Short mmCIF file of N, CA and C in Angstrom, two decimals:
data_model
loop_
_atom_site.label_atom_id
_atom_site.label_comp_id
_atom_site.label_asym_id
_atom_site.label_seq_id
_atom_site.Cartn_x
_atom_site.Cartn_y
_atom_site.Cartn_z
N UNK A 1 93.67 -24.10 16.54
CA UNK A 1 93.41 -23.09 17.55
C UNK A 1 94.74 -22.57 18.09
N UNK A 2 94.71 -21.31 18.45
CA UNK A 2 95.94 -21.02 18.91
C UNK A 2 96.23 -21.03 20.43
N UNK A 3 97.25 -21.47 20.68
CA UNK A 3 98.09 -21.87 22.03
C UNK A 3 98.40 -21.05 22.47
N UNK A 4 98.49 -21.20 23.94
CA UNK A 4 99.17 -20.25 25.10
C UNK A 4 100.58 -19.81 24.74
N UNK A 5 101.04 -20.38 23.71
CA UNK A 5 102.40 -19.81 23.38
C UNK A 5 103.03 -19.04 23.13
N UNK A 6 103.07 -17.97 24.53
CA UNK A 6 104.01 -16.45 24.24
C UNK A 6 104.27 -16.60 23.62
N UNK A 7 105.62 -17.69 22.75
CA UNK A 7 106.96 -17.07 21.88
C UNK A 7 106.23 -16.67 20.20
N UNK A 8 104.98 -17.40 20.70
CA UNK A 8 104.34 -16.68 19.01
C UNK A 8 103.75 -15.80 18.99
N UNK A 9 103.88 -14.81 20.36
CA UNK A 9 103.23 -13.40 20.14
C UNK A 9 104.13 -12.02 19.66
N UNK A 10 103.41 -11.58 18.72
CA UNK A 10 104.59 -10.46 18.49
C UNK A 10 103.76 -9.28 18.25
N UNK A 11 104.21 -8.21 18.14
CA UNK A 11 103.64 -6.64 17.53
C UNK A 11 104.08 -6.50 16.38
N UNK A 12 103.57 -6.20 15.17
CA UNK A 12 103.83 -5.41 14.02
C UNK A 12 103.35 -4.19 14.12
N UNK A 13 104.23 -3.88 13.20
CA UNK A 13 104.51 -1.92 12.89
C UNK A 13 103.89 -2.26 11.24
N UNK A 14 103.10 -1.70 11.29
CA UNK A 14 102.78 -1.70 9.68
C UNK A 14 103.18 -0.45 9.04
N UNK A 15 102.95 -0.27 7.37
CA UNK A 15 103.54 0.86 7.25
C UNK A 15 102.32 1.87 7.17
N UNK A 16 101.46 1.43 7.27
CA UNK A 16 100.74 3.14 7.67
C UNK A 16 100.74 3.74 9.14
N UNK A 17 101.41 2.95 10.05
CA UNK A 17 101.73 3.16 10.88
C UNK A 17 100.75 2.38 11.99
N UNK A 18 100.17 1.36 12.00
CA UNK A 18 99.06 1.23 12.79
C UNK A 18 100.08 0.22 14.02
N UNK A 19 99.55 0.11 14.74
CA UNK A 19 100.65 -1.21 15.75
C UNK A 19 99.62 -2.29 15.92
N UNK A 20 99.89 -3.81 15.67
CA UNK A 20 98.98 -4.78 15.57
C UNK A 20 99.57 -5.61 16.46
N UNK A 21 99.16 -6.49 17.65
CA UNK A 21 99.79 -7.35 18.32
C UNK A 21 98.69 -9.10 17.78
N UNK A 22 99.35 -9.98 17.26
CA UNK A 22 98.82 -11.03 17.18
C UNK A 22 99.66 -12.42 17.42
N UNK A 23 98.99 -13.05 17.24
CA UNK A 23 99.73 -14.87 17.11
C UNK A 23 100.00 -14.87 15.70
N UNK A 24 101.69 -15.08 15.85
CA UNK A 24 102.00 -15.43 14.49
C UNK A 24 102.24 -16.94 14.34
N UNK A 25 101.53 -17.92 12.86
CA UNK A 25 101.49 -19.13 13.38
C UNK A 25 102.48 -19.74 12.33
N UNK A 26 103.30 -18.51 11.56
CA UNK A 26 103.91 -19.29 9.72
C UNK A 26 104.57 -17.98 9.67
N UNK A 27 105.77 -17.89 8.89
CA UNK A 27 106.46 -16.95 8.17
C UNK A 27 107.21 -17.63 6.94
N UNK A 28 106.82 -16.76 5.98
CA UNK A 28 107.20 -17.54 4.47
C UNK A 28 108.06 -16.01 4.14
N UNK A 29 108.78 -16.17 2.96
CA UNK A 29 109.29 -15.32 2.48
C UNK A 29 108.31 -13.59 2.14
N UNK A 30 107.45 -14.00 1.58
CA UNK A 30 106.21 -13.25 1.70
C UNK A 30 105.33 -12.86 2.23
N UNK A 31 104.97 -13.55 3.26
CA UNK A 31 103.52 -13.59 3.65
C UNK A 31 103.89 -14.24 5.23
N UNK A 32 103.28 -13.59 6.38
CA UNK A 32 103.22 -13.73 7.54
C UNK A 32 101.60 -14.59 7.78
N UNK A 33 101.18 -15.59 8.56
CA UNK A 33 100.28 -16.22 8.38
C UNK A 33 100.30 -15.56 10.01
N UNK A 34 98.92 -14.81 10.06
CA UNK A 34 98.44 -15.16 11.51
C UNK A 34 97.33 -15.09 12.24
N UNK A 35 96.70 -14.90 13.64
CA UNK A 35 95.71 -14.77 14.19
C UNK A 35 95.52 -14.22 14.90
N UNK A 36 93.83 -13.80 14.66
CA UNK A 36 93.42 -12.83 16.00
C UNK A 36 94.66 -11.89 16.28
N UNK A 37 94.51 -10.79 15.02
CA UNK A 37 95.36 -9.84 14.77
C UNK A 37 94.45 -8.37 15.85
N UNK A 38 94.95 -7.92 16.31
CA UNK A 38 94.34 -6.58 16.78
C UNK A 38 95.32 -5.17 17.25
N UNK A 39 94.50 -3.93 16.45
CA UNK A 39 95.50 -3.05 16.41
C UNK A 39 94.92 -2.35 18.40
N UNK A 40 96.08 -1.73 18.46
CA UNK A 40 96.28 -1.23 19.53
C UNK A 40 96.62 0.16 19.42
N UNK A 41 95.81 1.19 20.46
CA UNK A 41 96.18 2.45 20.20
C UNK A 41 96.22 3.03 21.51
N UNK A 42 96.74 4.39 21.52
CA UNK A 42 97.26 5.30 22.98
C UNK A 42 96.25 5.89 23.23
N UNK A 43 95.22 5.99 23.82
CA UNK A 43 94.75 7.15 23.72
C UNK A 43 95.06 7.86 25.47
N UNK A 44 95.33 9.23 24.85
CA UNK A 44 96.43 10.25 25.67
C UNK A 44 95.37 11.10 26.35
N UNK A 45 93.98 10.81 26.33
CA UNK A 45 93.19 11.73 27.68
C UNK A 45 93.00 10.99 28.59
N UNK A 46 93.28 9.65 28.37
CA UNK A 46 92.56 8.65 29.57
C UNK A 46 94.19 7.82 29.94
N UNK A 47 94.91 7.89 29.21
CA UNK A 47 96.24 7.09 29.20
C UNK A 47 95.95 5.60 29.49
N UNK A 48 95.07 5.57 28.73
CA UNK A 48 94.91 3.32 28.79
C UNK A 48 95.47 3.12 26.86
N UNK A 49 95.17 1.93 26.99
CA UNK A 49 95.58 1.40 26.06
C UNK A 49 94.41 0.61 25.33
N UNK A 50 93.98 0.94 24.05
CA UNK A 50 92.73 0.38 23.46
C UNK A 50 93.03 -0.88 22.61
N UNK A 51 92.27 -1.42 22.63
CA UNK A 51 92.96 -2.91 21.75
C UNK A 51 91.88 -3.15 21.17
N UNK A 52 91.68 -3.08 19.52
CA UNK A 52 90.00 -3.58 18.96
C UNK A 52 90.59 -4.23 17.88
N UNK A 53 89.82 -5.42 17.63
CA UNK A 53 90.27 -6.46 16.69
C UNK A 53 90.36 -6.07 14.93
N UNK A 54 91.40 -6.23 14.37
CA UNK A 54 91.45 -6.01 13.19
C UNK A 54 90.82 -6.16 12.22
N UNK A 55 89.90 -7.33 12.64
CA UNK A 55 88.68 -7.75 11.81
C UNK A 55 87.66 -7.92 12.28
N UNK A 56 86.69 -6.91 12.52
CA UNK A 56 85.51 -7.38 13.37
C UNK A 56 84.86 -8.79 13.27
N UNK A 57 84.49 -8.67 12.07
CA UNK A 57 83.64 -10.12 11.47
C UNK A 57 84.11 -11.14 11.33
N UNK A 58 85.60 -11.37 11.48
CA UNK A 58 86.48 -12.78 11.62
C UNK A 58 86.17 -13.38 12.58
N UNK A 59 86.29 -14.55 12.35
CA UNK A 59 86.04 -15.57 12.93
C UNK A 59 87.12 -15.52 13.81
N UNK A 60 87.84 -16.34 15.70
CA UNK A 60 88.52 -16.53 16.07
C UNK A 60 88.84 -17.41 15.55
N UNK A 61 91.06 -17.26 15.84
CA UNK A 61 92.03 -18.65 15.30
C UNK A 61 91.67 -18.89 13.57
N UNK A 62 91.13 -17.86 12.95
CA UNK A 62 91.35 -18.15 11.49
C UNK A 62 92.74 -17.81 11.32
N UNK A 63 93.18 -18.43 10.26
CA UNK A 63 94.59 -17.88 9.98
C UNK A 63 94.33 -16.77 8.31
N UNK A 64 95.37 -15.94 9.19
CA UNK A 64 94.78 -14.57 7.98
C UNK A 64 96.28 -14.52 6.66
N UNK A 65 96.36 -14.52 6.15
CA UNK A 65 97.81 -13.91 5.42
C UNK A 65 97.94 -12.26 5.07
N UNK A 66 99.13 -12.28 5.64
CA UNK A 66 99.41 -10.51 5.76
C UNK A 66 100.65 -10.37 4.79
N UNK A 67 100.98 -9.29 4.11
CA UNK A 67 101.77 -9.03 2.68
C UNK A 67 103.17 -8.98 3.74
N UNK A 68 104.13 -9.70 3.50
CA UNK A 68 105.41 -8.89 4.53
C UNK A 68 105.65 -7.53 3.75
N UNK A 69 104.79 -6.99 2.84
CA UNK A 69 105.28 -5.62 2.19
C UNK A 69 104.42 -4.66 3.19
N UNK A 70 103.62 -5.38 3.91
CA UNK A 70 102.50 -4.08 4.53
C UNK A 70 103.28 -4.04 6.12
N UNK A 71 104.30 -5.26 6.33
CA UNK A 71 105.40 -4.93 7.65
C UNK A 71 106.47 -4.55 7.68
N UNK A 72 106.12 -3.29 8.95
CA UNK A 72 107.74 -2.07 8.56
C UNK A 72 108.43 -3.16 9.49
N UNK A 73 108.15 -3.60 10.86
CA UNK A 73 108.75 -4.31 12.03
C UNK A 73 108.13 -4.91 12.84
N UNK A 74 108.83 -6.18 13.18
CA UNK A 74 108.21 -7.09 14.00
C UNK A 74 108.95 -7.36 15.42
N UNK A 75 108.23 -7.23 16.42
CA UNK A 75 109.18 -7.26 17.56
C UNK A 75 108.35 -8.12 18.68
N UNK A 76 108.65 -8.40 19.76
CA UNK A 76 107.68 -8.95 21.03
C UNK A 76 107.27 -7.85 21.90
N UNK A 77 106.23 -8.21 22.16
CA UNK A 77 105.38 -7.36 23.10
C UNK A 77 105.87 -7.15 24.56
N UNK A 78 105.72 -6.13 25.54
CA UNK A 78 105.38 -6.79 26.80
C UNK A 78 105.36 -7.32 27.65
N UNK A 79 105.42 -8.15 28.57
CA UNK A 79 104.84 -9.41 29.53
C UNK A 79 103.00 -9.37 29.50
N UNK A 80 103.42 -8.01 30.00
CA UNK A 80 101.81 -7.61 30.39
C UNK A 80 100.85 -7.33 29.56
N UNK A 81 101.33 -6.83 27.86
CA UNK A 81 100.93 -6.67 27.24
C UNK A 81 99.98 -7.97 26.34
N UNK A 82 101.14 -8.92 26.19
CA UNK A 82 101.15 -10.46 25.96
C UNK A 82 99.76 -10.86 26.55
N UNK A 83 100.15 -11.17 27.85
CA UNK A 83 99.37 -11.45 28.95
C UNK A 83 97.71 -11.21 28.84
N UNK A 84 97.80 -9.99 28.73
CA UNK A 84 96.15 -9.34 28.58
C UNK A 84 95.34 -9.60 27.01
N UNK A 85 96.48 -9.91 25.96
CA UNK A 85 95.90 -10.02 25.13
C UNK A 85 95.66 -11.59 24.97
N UNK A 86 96.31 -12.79 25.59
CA UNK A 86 95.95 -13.50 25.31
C UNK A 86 94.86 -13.81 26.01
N UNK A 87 94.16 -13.16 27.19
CA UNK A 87 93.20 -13.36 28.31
C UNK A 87 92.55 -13.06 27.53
N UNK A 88 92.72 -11.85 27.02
CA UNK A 88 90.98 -11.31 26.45
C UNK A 88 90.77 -11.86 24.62
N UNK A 89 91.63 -12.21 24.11
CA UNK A 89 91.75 -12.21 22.30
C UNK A 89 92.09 -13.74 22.34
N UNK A 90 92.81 -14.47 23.00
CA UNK A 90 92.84 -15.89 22.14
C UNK A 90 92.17 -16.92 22.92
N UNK A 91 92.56 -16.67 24.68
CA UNK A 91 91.62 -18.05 25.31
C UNK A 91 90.78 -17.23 26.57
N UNK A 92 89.50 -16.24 25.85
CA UNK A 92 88.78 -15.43 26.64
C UNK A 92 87.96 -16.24 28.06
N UNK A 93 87.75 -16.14 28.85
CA UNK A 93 87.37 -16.84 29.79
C UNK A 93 85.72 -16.65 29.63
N UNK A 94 85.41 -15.87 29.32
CA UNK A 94 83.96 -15.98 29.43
C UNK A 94 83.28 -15.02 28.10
N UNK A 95 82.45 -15.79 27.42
CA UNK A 95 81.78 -15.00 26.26
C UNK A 95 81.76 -13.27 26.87
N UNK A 96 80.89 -12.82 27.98
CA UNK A 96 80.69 -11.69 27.92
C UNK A 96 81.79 -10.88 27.53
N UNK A 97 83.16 -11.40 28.28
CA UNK A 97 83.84 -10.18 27.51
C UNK A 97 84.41 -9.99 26.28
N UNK A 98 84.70 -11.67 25.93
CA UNK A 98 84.85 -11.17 24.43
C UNK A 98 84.04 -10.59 23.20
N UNK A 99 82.46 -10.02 24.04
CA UNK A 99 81.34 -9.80 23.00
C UNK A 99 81.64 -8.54 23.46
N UNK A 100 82.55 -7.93 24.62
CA UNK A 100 82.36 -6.34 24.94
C UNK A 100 83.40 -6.11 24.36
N UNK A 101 85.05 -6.81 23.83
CA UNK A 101 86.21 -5.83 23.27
C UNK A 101 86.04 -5.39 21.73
N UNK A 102 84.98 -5.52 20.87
CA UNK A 102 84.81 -5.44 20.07
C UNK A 102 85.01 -3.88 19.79
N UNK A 103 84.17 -3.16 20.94
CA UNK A 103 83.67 -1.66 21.01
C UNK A 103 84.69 -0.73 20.70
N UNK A 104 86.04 -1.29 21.08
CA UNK A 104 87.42 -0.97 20.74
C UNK A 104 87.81 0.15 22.09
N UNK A 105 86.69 0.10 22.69
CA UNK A 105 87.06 0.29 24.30
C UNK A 105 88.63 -0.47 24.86
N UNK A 106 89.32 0.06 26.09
CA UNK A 106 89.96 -0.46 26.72
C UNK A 106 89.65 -0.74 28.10
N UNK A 107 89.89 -2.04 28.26
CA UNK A 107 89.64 -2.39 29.53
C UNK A 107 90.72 -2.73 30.69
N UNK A 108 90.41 -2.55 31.57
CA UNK A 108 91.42 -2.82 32.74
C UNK A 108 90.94 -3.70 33.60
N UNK A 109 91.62 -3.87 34.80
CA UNK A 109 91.37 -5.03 35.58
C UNK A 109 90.27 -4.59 36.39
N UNK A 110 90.04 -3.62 36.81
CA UNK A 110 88.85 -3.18 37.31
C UNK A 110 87.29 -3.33 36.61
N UNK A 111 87.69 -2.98 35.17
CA UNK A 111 86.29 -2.51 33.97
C UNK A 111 85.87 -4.06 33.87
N UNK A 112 87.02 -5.82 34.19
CA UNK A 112 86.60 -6.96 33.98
C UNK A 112 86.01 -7.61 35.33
N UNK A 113 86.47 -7.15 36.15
CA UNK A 113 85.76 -7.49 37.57
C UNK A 113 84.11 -6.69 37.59
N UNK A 114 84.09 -5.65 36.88
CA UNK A 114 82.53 -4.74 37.25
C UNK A 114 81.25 -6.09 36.37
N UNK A 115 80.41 -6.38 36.51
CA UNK A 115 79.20 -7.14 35.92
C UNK A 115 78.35 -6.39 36.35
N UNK A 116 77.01 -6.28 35.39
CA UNK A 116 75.69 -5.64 35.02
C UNK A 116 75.20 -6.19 35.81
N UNK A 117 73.92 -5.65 36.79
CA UNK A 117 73.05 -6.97 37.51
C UNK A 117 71.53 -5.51 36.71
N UNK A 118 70.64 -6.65 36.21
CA UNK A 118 69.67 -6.14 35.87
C UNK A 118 68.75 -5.69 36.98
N UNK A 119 68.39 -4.78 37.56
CA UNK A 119 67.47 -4.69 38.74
C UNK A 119 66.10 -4.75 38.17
N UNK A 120 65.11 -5.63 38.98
CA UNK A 120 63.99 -6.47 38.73
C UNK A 120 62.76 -6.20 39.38
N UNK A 121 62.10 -4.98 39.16
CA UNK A 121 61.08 -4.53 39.59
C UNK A 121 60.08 -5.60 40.05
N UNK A 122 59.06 -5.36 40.78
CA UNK A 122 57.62 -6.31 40.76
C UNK A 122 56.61 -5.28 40.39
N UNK A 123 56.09 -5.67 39.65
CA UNK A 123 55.04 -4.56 39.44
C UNK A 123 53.60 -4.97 40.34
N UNK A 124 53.10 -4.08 40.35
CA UNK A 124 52.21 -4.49 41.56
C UNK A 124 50.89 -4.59 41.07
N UNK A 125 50.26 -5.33 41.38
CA UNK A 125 49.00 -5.56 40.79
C UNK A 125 47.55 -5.51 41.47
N UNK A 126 46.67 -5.19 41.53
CA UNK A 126 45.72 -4.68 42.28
C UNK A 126 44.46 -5.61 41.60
N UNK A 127 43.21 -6.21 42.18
CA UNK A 127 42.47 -7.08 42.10
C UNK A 127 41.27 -6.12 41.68
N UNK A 128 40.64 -5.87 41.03
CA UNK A 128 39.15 -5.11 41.16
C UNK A 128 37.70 -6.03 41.32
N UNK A 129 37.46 -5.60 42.41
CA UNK A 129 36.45 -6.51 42.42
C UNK A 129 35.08 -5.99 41.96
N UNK A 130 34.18 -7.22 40.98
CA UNK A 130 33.07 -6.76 40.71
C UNK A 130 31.68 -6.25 41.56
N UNK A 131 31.22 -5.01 41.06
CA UNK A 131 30.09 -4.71 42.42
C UNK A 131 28.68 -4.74 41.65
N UNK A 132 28.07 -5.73 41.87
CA UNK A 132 26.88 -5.29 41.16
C UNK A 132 25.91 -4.56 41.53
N UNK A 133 25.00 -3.84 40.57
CA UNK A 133 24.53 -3.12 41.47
C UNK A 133 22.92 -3.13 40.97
#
């Protein structure tokens, strides 16, 4: 499983250009071993930052192997960047939200404080009584 350990968080630049921030857990001459990879994007009408996991259907803390031919650059993230991704992508505090970053929505500190409350009607029920006649 992967650890709280900033120093293994980094961003790759791939070369189609995508930006991926994950836990890197191995570097071989070839092949970067890592986890709970997720690309990150700008989007410029809302100015947040979207983060949706690289592999939907992966499992968390699998270790993935990535080509070092498909990495232009590897650098560190952040504080804050770090920070949020390990809250929400490696040690999520509570199922609900790691079942909502999937959507590839971005969330902020506000969008994780908001919770759904289902409002719970009574429906009302009325007795008929028999009249014989």
């Amino acid at each position: 499983m992967t650890n709280k350990n900033e120093n293994n968080i980094k961003m790759l630049t791939l070369n189609n250009g995508m930006e991926v921030i994950c836990s890197v857990t191995d570097t071989q001459d070839e092949w970067y071993t890592i986890q709970n990879p997720v690309a990150c994007s700008h989007d410029t009408e809302t100015n947040r930052l979207n983060m949706s996991p690289l592999f939907r259907f992966g499992a968390r803390d699998t270790d993935i192997l990535m080509s070092t031919k498909r990495i232009d650059v590897v650098y560190s993230p952040t504080d804050g960047l770090t920070e949020e991704y390990i809250d929400v992508f490696v040690n999520p505090k509570s199922e609900t939200l790691s079942e909502a970053t999937p959507d590839g929505h971005a969330h902020d500190a506000e969008d994780t404080k908001k919770t759904t409350k289902k409002k719970t009607t009574k429906k009302k029920t009325t007795k008929k009584e028999k009249v014989e006649v």
